[in-house]
Amino acid sequence: MIIPKFWAEGRVQHKEKGRQVTVRRLGWSQSSEAEAQSNADTRAKEALQRILSGEELVRLETRSPYNGAEGVPICEEIVAEHGETVITRNSYGARCLNTPDVLFADIDFEAEPGKATSCFFTLVLVIGAAFGSWKLGSVGWFIPLGLAGVVGGICLANGLHKLHLKLNGGAEKMANDRINAFITAHPNWRLRIYRTPAGLRVVAAHRTFAPNAPEVALLFNSLKVDPVYVKMCQRQQCFRARVSPKPWRIGVDSHMKPRSGRWPPRPEAVVPRREWIEAYEQKSTGFSACRFERETGKGVMNREVDKVIALHDELSRALSGLPIA
């Protein structure tokens, strides 16, 4: 897990026979802006040479705070550091806990059918529409029948998904059933379960884990953890949990400046960003990010993990009884 304190951009250009190639790369450092700039310039020059040799590379590297980041560390403001645990501010202003080895996993309730399911039923009905228009002997029928197939496929997928949830006791029960099944199969684990606005949060309390450990993949697959989160754990070699409310859930309608969440911000955005954060932090005191529900499993609490869990519970106000947002 790397969350640098200093960032810079390096840009190089190459002109040859009327052709211009521009390459931009980010650079980072834990010690100084100068080192970050040197890193950025070096990365830009190396990328240019690889592009000129025929390799297909992105020319202009984007400054993505977390979810879109690939090949670069987490590009977010560091709010606080507690040993190896780092608190950052994400692209929309909420604080997040980042840890290299304490296993956090959020499970979103299955409110809607998966894209694959919707696409399958839609494809079947559209093919049926094509066959129907052929049988009617008129290509003109394909457009209305095709549109009906698209709408029907989505409605059918939603209807079957709702029926599936109802027959199995609802999305929350299904998520808890997966947790219980995992603990039954792995009784020496110890899991802490929290309720979030959109699902459940699970923390492994009995030991630390490397993000690429097979046991982590096993838990992620068994509990159906968000695939984007799984991918980012692998890319950034860390686990992550939001510990303050989402702004729009607590009545903060305006966006943090700059809206892209760019870090570090341009000079003209520093003051508006600070003012937004002050207003957000004041309003967030009446809310929690999650609520502790229960513990399960026979594993013994790990002392080092317990420190991170205590920090998480304090920052997220998980034991406060406040409304979650």
GROMACS .gro file of C-alpha atoms in nm, residues 107-238:
model
  132
  107ILE     CA    1  -2.139  -0.637   0.066
  108ASP     CA    2  -2.402  -0.440  -0.124
  109PHE     CA    3  -2.754  -0.581  -0.113
  110GLU     CA    4  -2.874  -0.716  -0.447
  111ALA     CA    5  -3.138  -0.450  -0.514
  112GLU     CA    6  -3.134  -0.509  -0.889
  113PRO     CA    7  -3.059  -0.806  -1.115
  114GLY     CA    8  -2.709  -0.835  -1.254
  115LYS     CA    9  -2.632  -0.688  -1.594
  116ALA     CA   10  -2.564  -1.034  -1.733
  117THR     CA   11  -2.914  -1.151  -1.636
  118SER     CA   12  -3.085  -0.846  -1.786
  119CYS     CA   13  -2.879  -0.876  -2.105
  120PHE     CA   14  -2.963  -1.245  -2.138
  121PHE     CA   15  -3.340  -1.197  -2.122
  122THR     CA   16  -3.322  -0.890  -2.344
  123LEU     CA   17  -3.116  -1.078  -2.604
  124VAL     CA   18  -3.358  -1.373  -2.602
  125LEU     CA   19  -3.659  -1.146  -2.656
  126VAL     CA   20  -3.485  -0.939  -2.925
  127ILE     CA   21  -3.396  -1.258  -3.111
  128GLY     CA   22  -3.759  -1.358  -3.073
  129ALA     CA   23  -3.859  -1.020  -3.219
  130ALA     CA   24  -3.630  -1.077  -3.518
  131PHE     CA   25  -3.782  -1.420  -3.574
  132GLY     CA   26  -4.133  -1.279  -3.537
  133SER     CA   27  -4.071  -1.004  -3.793
  134TRP     CA   28  -3.931  -1.263  -4.033
  135LYS     CA   29  -4.240  -1.481  -3.987
  136LEU     CA   30  -4.462  -1.179  -4.050
  137GLY     CA   31  -4.268  -1.119  -4.368
  138SER     CA   32  -4.188  -0.756  -4.290
  139VAL     CA   33  -3.861  -0.606  -4.169
  140GLY     CA   34  -4.063  -0.304  -4.055
  141TRP     CA   35  -4.202  -0.510  -3.767
  142PHE     CA   36  -3.854  -0.561  -3.621
  143ILE     CA   37  -3.822  -0.211  -3.471
  144PRO     CA   38  -4.143  -0.217  -3.262
  145LEU     CA   39  -4.099  -0.583  -3.173
  146GLY     CA   40  -3.731  -0.523  -3.091
  147LEU     CA   41  -3.815  -0.231  -2.861
  148ALA     CA   42  -4.079  -0.445  -2.695
  149GLY     CA   43  -3.815  -0.713  -2.649
  150VAL     CA   44  -3.574  -0.471  -2.480
  151VAL     CA   45  -3.840  -0.341  -2.240
  152GLY     CA   46  -3.975  -0.689  -2.180
  153GLY     CA   47  -3.630  -0.831  -2.108
  154ILE     CA   48  -3.558  -0.567  -1.845
  155CYS     CA   49  -3.902  -0.608  -1.686
  156LEU     CA   50  -3.872  -0.986  -1.687
  157ALA     CA   51  -3.526  -0.976  -1.525
  158ASN     CA   52  -3.647  -0.732  -1.257
  159GLY     CA   53  -3.957  -0.936  -1.187
  160LEU     CA   54  -3.769  -1.263  -1.152
  161HIS     CA   55  -3.507  -1.095  -0.931
  162LYS     CA   56  -3.775  -0.958  -0.698
  163LEU     CA   57  -3.936  -1.300  -0.681
  164HIS     CA   58  -3.598  -1.456  -0.604
  165LEU     CA   59  -3.539  -1.210  -0.319
  166LYS     CA   60  -3.889  -1.266  -0.178
  167LEU     CA   61  -3.858  -1.644  -0.183
  168ASN     CA   62  -3.523  -1.623  -0.001
  169GLY     CA   63  -3.627  -1.375   0.268
  170GLY     CA   64  -3.489  -1.057   0.116
  171ALA     CA   65  -3.148  -0.922   0.021
  172GLU     CA   66  -3.032  -0.861   0.380
  173LYS     CA   67  -3.115  -1.216   0.490
  174MET     CA   68  -2.940  -1.357   0.185
  175ALA     CA   69  -2.624  -1.159   0.263
  176ASN     CA   70  -2.630  -1.274   0.626
  177ASP     CA   71  -2.691  -1.632   0.512
  178ARG     CA   72  -2.373  -1.616   0.303
  179ILE     CA   73  -2.178  -1.491   0.607
  180ASN     CA   74  -2.322  -1.767   0.827
  181ALA     CA   75  -2.242  -2.030   0.565
  182PHE     CA   76  -1.883  -1.904   0.543
  183ILE     CA   77  -1.837  -1.919   0.921
  184THR     CA   78  -1.989  -2.267   0.935
  185ALA     CA   79  -1.730  -2.381   0.680
  186HIS     CA   80  -1.448  -2.182   0.849
  187PRO     CA   81  -1.526  -2.183   1.225
  188ASN     CA   82  -1.176  -2.063   1.324
  189TRP     CA   83  -1.239  -1.726   1.162
  190ARG     CA   84  -1.381  -1.434   1.361
  191LEU     CA   85  -1.590  -1.179   1.175
  192ARG     CA   86  -1.740  -0.850   1.290
  193ILE     CA   87  -2.054  -0.751   1.101
  194TYR     CA   88  -2.171  -0.393   1.049
  195ARG     CA   89  -2.480  -0.252   0.879
  196THR     CA   90  -2.415   0.010   0.611
  197PRO     CA   91  -2.676   0.219   0.426
  198ALA     CA   92  -2.667  -0.016   0.128
  199GLY     CA   93  -2.555  -0.347   0.277
  200LEU     CA   94  -2.317  -0.505   0.525
  201ARG     CA   95  -1.952  -0.455   0.617
  202VAL     CA   96  -1.741  -0.751   0.729
  203VAL     CA   97  -1.409  -0.727   0.914
  204ALA     CA   98  -1.187  -1.029   0.983
  205ALA     CA   99  -1.075  -0.987   1.345
  206HIS     CA  100  -0.865  -1.300   1.410
  207ARG     CA  101  -0.556  -1.225   1.196
  208THR     CA  102  -0.405  -1.004   0.930
  209PHE     CA  103  -0.409  -1.085   0.558
  210ALA     CA  104  -0.220  -0.984   0.247
  211PRO     CA  105  -0.473  -0.852  -0.009
  212ASN     CA  106  -0.367  -1.116  -0.263
  213ALA     CA  107  -0.388  -1.408  -0.016
  214PRO     CA  108  -0.601  -1.705  -0.131
  215GLU     CA  109  -0.808  -1.681   0.188
  216VAL     CA  110  -0.906  -1.325   0.097
  217ALA     CA  111  -1.021  -1.432  -0.249
  218LEU     CA  112  -1.217  -1.714  -0.087
  219LEU     CA  113  -1.405  -1.475   0.143
  220PHE     CA  114  -1.464  -1.223  -0.136
  221ASN     CA  115  -1.611  -1.492  -0.363
  222SER     CA  116  -1.818  -1.654  -0.089
  223LEU     CA  117  -1.974  -1.327   0.025
  224LYS     CA  118  -2.012  -1.180  -0.328
  225VAL     CA  119  -1.811  -0.868  -0.252
  226ASP     CA  120  -1.827  -0.580  -0.502
  227PRO     CA  121  -1.600  -0.674  -0.799
  228VAL     CA  122  -1.469  -0.316  -0.828
  229TYR     CA  123  -1.357  -0.323  -0.464
  230VAL     CA  124  -1.193  -0.662  -0.517
  231LYS     CA  125  -1.001  -0.528  -0.817
  232MET     CA  126  -0.884  -0.219  -0.628
  233CYS     CA  127  -0.764  -0.427  -0.332
  234GLN     CA  128  -0.542  -0.612  -0.577
  235ARG     CA  129  -0.422  -0.301  -0.758
  236GLN     CA  130  -0.348  -0.096  -0.447
  237GLN     CA  131  -0.253  -0.386  -0.218
  238CYS     CA  132  -0.473  -0.258   0.063
   0.00000   0.00000   0.00000
